[in-house]
Tab-separated table of C-alpha atoms and ligand atoms in Angstrom:
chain	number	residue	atom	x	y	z
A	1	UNK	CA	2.279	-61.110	13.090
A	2	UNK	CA	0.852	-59.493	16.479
A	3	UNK	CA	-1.243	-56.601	16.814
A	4	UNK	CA	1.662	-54.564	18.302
A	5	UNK	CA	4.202	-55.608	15.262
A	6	UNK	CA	1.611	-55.006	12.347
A	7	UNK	CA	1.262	-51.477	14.233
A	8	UNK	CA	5.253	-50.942	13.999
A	9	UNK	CA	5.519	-52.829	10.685
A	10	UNK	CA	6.724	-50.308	7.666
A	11	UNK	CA	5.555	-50.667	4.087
A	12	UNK	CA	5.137	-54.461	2.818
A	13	UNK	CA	6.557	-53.515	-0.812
A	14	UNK	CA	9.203	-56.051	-1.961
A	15	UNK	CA	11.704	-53.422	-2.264
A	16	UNK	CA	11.434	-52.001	0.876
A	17	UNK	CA	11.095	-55.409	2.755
A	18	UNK	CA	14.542	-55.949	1.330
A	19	UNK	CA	16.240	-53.347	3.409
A	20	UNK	CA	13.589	-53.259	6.529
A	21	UNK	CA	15.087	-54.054	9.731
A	22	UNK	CA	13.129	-56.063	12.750
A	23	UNK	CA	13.128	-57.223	15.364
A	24	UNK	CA	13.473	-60.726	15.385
A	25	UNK	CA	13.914	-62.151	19.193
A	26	UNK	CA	14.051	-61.520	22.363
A	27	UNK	CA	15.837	-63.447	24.940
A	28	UNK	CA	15.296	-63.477	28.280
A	29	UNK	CA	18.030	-65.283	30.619
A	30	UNK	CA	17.936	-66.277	34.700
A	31	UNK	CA	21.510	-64.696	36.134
A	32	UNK	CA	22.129	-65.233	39.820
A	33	UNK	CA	24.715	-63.872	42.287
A	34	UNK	CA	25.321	-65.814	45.677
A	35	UNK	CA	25.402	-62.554	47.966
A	36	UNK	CA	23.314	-64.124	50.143
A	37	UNK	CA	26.976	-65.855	51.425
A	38	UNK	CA	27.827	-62.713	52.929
A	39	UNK	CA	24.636	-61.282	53.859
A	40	UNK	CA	25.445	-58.635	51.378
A	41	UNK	CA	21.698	-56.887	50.437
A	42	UNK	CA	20.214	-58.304	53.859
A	43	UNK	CA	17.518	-56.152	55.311
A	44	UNK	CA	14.421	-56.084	57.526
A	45	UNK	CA	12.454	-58.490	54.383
A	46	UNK	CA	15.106	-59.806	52.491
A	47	UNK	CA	17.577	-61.547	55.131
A	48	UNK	CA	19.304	-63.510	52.357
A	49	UNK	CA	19.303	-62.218	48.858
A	50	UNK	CA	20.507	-63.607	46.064
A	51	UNK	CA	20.946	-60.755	43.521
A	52	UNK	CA	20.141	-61.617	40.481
A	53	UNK	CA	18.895	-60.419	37.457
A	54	UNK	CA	16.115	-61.852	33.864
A	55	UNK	CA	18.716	-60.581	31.361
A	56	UNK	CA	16.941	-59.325	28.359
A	57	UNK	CA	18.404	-59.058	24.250
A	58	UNK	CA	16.414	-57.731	21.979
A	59	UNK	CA	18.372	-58.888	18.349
A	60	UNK	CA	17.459	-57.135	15.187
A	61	UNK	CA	17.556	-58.702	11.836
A	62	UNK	CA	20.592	-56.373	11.543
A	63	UNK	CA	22.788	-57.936	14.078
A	64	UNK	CA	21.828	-55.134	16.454
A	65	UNK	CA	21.295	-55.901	19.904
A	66	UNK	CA	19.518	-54.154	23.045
A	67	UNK	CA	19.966	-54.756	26.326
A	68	UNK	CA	18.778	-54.637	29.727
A	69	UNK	CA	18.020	-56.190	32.498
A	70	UNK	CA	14.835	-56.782	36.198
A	71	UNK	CA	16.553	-56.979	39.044
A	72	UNK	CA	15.815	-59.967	40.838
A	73	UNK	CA	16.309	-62.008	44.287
A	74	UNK	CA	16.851	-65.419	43.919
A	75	UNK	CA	14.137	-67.912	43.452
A	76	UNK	CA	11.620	-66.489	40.636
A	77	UNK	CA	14.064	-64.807	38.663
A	78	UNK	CA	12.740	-68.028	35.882
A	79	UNK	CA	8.993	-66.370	36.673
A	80	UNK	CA	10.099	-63.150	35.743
A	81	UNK	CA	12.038	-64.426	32.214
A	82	UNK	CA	9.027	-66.176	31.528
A	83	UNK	CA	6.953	-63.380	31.505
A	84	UNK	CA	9.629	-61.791	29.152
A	85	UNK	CA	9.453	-64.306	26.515
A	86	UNK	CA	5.533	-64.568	27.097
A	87	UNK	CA	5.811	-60.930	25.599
A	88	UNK	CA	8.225	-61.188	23.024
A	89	UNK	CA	6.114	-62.793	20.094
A	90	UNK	CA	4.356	-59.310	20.616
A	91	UNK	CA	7.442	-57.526	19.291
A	92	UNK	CA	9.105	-59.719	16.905
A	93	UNK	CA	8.107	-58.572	14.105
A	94	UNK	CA	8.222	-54.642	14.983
A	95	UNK	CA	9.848	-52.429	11.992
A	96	UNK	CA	13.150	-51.323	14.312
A	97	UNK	CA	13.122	-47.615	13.131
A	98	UNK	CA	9.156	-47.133	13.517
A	99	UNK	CA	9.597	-48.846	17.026
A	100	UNK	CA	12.811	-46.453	17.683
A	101	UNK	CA	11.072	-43.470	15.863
A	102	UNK	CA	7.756	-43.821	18.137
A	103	UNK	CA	9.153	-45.465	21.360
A	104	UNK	CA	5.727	-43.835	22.945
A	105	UNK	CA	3.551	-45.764	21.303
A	106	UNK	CA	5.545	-48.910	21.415
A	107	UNK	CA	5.542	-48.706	24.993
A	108	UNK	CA	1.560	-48.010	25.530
A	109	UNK	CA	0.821	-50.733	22.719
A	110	UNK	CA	3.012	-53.851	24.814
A	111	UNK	CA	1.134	-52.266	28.075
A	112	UNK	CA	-1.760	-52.482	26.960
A	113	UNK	CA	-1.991	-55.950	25.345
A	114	UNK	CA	-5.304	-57.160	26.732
A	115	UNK	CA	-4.426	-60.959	28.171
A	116	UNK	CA	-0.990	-59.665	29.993
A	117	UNK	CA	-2.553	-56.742	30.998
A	118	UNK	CA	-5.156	-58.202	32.874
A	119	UNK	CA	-2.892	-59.953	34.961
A	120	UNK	CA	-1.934	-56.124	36.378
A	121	UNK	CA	-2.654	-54.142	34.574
A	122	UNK	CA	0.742	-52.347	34.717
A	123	UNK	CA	1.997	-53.948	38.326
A	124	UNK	CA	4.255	-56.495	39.043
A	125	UNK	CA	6.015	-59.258	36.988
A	126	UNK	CA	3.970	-58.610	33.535
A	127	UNK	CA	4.840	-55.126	33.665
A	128	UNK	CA	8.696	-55.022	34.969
A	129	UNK	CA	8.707	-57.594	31.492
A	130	UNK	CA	7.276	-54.271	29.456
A	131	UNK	CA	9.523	-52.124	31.103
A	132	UNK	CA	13.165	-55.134	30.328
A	133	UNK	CA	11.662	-54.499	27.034
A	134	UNK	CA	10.916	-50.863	26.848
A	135	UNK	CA	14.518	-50.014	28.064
A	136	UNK	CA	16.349	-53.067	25.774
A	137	UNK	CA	15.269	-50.791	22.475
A	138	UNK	CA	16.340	-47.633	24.456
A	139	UNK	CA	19.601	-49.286	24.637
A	140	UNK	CA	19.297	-49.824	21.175
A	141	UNK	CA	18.486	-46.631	20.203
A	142	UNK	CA	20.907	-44.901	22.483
A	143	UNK	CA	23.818	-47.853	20.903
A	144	UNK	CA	22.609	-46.420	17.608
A	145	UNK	CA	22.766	-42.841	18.695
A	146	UNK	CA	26.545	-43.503	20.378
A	147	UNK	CA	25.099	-41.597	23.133
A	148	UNK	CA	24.740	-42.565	26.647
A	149	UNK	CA	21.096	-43.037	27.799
A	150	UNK	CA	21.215	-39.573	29.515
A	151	UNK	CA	22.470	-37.773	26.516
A	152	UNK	CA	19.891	-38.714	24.258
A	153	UNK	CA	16.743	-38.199	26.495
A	154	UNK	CA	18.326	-34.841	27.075
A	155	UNK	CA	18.939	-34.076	23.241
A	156	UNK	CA	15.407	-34.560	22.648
A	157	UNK	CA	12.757	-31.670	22.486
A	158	UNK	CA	10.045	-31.040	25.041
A	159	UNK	CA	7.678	-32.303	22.337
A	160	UNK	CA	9.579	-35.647	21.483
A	161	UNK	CA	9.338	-36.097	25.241
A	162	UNK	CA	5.867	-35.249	25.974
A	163	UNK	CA	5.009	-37.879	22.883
A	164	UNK	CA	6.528	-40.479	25.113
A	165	UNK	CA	4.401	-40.582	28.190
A	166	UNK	CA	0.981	-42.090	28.637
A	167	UNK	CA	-0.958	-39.312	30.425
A	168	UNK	CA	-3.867	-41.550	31.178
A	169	UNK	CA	-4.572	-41.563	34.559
A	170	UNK	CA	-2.200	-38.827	35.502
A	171	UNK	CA	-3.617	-36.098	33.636
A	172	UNK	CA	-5.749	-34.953	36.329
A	173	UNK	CA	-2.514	-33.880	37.744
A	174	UNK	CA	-0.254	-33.368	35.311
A	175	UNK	CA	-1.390	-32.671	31.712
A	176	UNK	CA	0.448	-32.996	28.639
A	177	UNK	CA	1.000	-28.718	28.759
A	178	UNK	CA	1.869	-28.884	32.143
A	179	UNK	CA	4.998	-31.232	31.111
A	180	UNK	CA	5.341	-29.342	27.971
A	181	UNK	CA	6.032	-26.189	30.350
A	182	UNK	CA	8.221	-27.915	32.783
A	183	UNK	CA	10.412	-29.275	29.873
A	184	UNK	CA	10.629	-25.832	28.201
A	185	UNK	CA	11.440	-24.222	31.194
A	186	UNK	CA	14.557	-26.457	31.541
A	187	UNK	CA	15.399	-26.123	27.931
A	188	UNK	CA	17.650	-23.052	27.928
A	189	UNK	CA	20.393	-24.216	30.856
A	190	UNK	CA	20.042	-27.693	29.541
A	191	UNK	CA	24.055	-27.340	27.663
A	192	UNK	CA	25.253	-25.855	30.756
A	193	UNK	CA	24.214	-27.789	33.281
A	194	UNK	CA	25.235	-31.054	31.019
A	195	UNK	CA	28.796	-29.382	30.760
A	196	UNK	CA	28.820	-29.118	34.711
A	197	UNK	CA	27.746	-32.949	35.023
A	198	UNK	CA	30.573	-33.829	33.006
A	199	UNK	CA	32.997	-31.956	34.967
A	200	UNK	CA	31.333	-32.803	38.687
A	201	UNK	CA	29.617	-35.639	38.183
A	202	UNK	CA	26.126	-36.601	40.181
A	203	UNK	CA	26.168	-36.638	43.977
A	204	UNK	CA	25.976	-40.187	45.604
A	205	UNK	CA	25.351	-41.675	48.844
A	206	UNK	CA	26.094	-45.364	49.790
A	207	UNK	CA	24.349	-48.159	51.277
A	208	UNK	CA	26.981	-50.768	51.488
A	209	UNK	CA	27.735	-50.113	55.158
A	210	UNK	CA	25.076	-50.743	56.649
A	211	UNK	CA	22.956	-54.014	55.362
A	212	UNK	CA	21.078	-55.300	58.374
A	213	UNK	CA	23.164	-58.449	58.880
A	214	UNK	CA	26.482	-57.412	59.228
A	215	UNK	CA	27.991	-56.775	62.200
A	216	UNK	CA	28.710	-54.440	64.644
A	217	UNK	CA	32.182	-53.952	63.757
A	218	UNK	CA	31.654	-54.588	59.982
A	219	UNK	CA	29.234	-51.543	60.012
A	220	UNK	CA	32.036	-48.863	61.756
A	221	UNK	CA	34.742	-50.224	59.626
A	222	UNK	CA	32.443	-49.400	56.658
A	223	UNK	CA	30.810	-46.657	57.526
A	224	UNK	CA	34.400	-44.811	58.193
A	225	UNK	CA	35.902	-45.916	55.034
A	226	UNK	CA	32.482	-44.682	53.205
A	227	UNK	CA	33.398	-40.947	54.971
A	228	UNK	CA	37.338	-41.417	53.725
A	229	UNK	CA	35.809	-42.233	50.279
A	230	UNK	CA	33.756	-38.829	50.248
A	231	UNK	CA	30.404	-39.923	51.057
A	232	UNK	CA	28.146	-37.502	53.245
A	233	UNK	CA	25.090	-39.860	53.490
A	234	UNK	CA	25.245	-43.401	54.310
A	235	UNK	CA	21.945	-45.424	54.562
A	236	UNK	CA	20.966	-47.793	57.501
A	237	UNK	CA	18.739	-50.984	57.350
A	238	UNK	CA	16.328	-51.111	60.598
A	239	UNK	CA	13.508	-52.713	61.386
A	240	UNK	CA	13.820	-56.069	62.315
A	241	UNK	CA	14.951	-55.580	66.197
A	242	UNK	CA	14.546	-51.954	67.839
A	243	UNK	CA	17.447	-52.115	70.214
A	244	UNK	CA	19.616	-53.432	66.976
A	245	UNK	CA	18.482	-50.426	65.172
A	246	UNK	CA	19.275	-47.776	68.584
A	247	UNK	CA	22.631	-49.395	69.036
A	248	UNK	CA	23.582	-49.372	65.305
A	249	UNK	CA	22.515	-45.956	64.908
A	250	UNK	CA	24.248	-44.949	67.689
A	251	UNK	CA	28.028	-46.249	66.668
A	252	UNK	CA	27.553	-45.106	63.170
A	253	UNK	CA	26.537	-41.495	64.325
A	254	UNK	CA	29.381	-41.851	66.894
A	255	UNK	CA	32.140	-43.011	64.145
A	256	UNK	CA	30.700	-40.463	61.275
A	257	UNK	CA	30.160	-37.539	63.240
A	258	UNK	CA	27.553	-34.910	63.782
A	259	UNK	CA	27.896	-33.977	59.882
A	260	UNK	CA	27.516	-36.989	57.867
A	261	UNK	CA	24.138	-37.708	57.431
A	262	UNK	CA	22.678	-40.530	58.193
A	263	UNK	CA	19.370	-42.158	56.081
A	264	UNK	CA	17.228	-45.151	57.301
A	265	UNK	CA	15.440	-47.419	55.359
A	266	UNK	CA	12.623	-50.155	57.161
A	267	UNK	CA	11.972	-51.921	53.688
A	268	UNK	CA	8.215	-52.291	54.542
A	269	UNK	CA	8.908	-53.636	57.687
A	270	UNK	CA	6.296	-51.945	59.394
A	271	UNK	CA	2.650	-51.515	59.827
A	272	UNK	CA	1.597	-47.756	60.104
A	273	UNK	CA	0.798	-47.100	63.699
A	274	UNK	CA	4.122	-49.374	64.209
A	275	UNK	CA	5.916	-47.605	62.265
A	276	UNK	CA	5.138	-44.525	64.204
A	277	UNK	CA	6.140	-45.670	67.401
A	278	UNK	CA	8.809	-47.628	66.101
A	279	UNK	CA	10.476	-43.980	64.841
A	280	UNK	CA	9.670	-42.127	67.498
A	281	UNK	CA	13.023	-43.490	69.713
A	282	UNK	CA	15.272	-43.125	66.683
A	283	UNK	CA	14.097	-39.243	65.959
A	284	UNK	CA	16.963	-38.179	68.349
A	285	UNK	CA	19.518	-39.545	65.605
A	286	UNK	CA	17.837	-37.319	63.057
A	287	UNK	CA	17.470	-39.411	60.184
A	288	UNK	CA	17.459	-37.429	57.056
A	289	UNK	CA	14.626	-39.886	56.078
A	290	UNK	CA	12.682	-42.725	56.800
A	291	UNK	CA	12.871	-44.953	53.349
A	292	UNK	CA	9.962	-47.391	52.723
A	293	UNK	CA	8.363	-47.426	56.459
A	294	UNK	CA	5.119	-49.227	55.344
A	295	UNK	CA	3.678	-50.872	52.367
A	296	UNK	CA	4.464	-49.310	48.988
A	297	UNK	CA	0.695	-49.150	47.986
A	298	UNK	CA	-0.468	-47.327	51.542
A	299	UNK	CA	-0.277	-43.738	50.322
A	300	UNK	CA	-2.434	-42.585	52.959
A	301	UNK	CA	-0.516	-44.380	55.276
A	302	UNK	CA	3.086	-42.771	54.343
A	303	UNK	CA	1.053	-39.561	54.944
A	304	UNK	CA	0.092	-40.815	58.218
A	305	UNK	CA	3.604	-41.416	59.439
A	306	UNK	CA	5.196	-38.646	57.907
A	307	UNK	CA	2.807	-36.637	59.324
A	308	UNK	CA	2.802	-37.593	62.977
A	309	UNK	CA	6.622	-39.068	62.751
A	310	UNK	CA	8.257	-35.542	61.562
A	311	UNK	CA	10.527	-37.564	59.735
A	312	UNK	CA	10.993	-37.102	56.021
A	313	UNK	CA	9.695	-40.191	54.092
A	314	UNK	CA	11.281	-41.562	51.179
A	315	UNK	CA	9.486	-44.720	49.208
A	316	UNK	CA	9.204	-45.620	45.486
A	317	UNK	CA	11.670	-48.949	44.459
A	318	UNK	CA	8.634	-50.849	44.667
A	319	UNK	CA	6.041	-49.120	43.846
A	320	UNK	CA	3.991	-50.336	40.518
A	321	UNK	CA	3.635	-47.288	38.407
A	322	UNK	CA	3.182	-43.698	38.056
A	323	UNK	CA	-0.213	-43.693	39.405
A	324	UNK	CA	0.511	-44.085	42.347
A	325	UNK	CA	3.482	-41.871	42.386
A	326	UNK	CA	0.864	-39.769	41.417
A	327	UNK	CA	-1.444	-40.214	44.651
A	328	UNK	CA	1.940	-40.402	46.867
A	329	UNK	CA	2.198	-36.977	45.932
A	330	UNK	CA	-0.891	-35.641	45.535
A	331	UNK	CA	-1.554	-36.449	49.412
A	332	UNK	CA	1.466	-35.183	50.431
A	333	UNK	CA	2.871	-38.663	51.493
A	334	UNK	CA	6.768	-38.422	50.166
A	335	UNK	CA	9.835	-36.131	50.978
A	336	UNK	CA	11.735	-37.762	48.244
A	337	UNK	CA	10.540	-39.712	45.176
A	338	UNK	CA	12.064	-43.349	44.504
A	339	UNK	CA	12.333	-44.501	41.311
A	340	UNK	CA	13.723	-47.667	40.222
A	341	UNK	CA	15.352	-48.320	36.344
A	342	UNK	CA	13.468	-51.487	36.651
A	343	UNK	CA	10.176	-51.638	38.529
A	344	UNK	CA	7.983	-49.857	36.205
A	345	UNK	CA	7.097	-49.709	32.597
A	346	UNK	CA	10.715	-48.718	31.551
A	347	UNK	CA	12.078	-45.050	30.658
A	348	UNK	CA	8.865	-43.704	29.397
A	349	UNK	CA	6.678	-44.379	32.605
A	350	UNK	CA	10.370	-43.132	34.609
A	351	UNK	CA	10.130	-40.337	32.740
A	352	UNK	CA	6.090	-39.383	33.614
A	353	UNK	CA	7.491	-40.003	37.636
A	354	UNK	CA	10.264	-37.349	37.163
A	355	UNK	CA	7.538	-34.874	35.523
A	356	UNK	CA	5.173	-35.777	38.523
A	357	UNK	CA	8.030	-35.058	40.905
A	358	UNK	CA	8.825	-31.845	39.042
A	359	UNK	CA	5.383	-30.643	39.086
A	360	UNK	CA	5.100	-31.379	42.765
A	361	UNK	CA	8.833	-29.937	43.265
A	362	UNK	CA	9.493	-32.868	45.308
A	363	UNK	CA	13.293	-34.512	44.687
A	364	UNK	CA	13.937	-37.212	42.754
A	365	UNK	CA	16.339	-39.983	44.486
A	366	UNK	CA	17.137	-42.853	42.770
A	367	UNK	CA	17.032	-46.267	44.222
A	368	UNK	CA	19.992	-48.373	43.123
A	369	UNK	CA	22.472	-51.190	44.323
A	370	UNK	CA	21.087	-54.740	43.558
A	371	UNK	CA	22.769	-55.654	40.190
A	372	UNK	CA	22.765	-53.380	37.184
A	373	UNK	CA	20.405	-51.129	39.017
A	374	UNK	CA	23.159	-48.060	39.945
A	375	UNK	CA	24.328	-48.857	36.194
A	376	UNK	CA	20.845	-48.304	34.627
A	377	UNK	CA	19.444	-45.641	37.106
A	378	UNK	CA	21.842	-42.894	37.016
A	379	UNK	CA	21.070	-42.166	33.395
A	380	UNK	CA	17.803	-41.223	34.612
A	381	UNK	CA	19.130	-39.502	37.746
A	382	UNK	CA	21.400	-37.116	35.100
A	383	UNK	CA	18.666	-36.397	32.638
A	384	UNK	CA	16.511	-35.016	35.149
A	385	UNK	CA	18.900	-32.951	36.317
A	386	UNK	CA	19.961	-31.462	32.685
A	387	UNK	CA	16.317	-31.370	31.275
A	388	UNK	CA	13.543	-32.195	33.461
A	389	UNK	CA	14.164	-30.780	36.945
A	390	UNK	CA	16.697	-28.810	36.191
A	391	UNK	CA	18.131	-29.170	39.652
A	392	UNK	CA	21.023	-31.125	41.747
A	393	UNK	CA	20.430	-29.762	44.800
A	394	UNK	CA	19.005	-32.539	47.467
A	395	UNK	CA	19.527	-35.291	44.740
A	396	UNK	CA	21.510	-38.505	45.248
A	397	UNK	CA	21.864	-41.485	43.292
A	398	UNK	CA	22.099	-44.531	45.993
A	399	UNK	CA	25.661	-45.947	45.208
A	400	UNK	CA	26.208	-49.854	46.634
A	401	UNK	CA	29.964	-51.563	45.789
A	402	UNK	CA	28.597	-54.895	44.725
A	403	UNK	CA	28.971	-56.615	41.023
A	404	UNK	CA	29.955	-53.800	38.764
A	405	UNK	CA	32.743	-55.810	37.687
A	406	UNK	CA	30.535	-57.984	35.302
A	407	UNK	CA	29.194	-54.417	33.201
A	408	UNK	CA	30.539	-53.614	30.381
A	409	UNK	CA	30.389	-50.205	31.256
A	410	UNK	CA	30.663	-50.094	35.076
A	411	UNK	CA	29.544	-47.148	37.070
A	412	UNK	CA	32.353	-44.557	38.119
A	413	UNK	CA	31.728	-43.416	41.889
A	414	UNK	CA	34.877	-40.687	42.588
A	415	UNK	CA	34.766	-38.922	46.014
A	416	UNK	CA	31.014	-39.263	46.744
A	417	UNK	CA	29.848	-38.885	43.493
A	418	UNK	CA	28.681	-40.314	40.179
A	419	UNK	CA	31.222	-40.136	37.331
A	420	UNK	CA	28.511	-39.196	34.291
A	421	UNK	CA	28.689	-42.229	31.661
A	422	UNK	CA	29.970	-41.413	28.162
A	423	UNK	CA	29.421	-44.927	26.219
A	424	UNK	CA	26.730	-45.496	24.304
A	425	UNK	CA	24.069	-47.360	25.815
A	426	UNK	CA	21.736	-47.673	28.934
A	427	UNK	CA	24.324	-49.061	31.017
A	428	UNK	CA	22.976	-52.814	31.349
A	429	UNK	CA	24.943	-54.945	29.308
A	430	UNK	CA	27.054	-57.498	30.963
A	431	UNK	CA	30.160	-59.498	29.989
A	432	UNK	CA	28.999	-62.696	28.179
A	433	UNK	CA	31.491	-64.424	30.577
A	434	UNK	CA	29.603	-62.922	33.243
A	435	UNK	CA	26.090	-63.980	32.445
A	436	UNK	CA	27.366	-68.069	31.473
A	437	UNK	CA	29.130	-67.945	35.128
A	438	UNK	CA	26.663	-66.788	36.927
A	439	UNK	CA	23.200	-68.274	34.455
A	440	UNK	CA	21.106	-70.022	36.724
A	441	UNK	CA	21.064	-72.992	37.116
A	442	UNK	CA	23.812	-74.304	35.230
A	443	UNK	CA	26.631	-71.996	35.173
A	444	UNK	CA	29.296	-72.545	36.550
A	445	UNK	CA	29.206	-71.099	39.401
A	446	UNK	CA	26.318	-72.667	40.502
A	447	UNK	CA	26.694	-76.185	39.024
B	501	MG	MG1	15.427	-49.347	50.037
């Protein structure tokens, strides 16, 4: 048995054993989408993505199951479910109920298992595997509950929530009281505001006008029928060709209007004082921000450019972890915070990032699209706004019409805005006839 599993393993008397529930796998499977056909998801670093996704099931000795999912591009998808299944002797084994009961601890204790975590520690592919795992038994929990995701994070107590976030190195700007006080604060409108997110839903904005390889008449076409479906934001890809960028923002503003708003997003296209002069042309469109300009590790260079571009900077779907959220707002580098269901150690270290961004009072908008990402993300997106944050205003869940069809329990997007979720569940399970289609490389739509 591994160190983490002994940790989360219950009393060893016969007569308990007999009705102890564990975990005993966890699967890890390569699922691909050929979007790259239609260019759908192209932009300034990724002309040709394949969505895809390492599809994770965590099975109990019950029969339960939790799921989720790391959204992927194509070609090392099978690197990232390897790093999965590296991790999953560390959790078979785990008593289910002191795992659920303690999903803190779990979390820090598959983090911080010394061989994987030197190969970050807590970055990249070893720790998007913590956080597939992290969410599958929040899934599970939240199956068990027959709560959405959002529901139960927002049914539990300041306390219970504090408990789940590792504070180290974050605490020297944000301690455990500090979150304690933010999540109290919240407590009192929390059945309010969760009866007006029922009833109003989440505002979105979409991206699925304007990837960087469609074309010029592709984009208008889209980016009117995003207005006529209720949208007031619609984000444009730039960065690859500066006259493609002028022109493009030019016929969207001119088919949208002076009131739509209009977001662009470079994908790290840029190097800092690049990025600076790249912006300073496009300023006259008024972008309501500038997403990813540079590298997601150069915090002082996102201060850089948001200082001398005047443009609002958004960034966050790829950075590692909440450290350096942390130093992106400490220096004053981000507009809007980023976060992404999958890139970081699940929905405790998500959860640290929205009490950063609280702290900081800087908004929280979520990246989304890819595959299962919009599905998984706007459970975070709601609980902020019913327990953490306490506040809709200037939030926006990124909302991008591709592959919802293969979820279970697809996202609702009515007039501009997310429908809030009521099944049970973090929102990443897929149809089994889905995920043998699409496995990779042998389903069969790819055989
Ligand atoms: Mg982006």
């Amino acid at each position: 048995m591994s160190d983490l599993a002994t940790s989360f393993s219950q009393d060893q008397r016969s007569d308990v054993r007999a009705v102890r529930e564990e975990i005993v796998s966890v699967e890890a499977r390569d699922v691909r989408f050929p979007t790259s056909r239609a260019l759908d998801g192209s932009d300034a670093m990724n002309p040709t993505p394949d969505y895809s996704a390492a599809y994770v099931v965590v099975r109990t000795s019950a029969g339960a199951e939790g799921h989720s999912l790391v959204f992927t591009i194509g070609r090392g998808t099978d690197l990232q479910a390897a790093a999965v299944e590296v991790l999953a002797p560390l959790v078979v084994g785990c008593d289910v109920s002191q795992a659920i009961g303690d999903l803190g601890g779990f979390a820090r204790a598959l983090a911080g298992d010394s061989p994987m975590r030197w190969l970050g520690p807590e970055k990249g592919i070893v720790h998007m595997a913590v956080g597939a795992i992290v969410n599958a038994v929040w899934d599970l929990r939240a199956q068990r509950a027959g709560l959405p995701l959002w529901a139960l994070l927002a049914g539990l107590s300041p306390e219970e929530l504090v408990a789940l976030v590792d504070f180290r190195y974050i605490d020297d700007a944000l301690t455990p009281d500090e979150a304690l006080a933010i999540l109290r604060r919240a407590e009192p409108g929390r059945a309010e505001r969760a009866q007006r997110l029922r009833a109003e839903g989440f505002p979105a904005y979409t991206t699925t006008p304007g990837w960087l390889g469609y074309d010029d008449d592709k984009l208008v076409r889209l980016s009117q029928q995003a207005v006529r479906d209720g949208f007031d934001l619609i984000k444009l890809k730039v960065g690859a060709d500066l006259d493609d960028d002028l022109r493009r923002l030019r016929l969207v503003r001119d088919a949208v209007g002076p009131d739509v708003r209009i977001a662009i997003d470079a994908n790290q296209a840029w190097g800092v004082d690049e990025a600076i002069s790249w912006l300073e042309p496009l300023r006259p469109f008024h972008p309501y921000w500038i997403e990813e300009p540079t590298s997601p590790d150069d915090v002082l260079g996102h201060a850089r450019i948001r200082g001398e571009s005047g443009l609002p900077v958004a960034t966050g779907e790829h950075v590692h972890n909440r450290v350096i959220f942390k130093q992106l707002l400490q220096a004053g580098a981000v507009d809007v915070v980023q976060i992404d269901a999958c890139r970081v150690g699940g929905v405790n270290e998500n959860l640290a990032i929205l009490l950063l961004a609280a702290k900081f009072g800087v908004p929280v908008c979520p990246h989304a699209g890819g595959v299962g990402l919009c599905e998984m993300v706007q459970h975070l997106a709601m609980f902020d706004y019913v327990a953490v944050s306490g506040e809709m205003d200037g939030r926006v869940i990124e909302f991008v019409d591709h592959l919802h069809e293969h979820f279970v329990d697809p996202v609702v997007v009515r007039d501009g805005r997310y429908v809030a979720p009521s099944g049970p569940g973090g929102g990443a399970r897929m149809h089994p006839a889905s995920l043998a289609a699409f496995a990779y490389p042998d389903g069969t739509e790819w055989a």
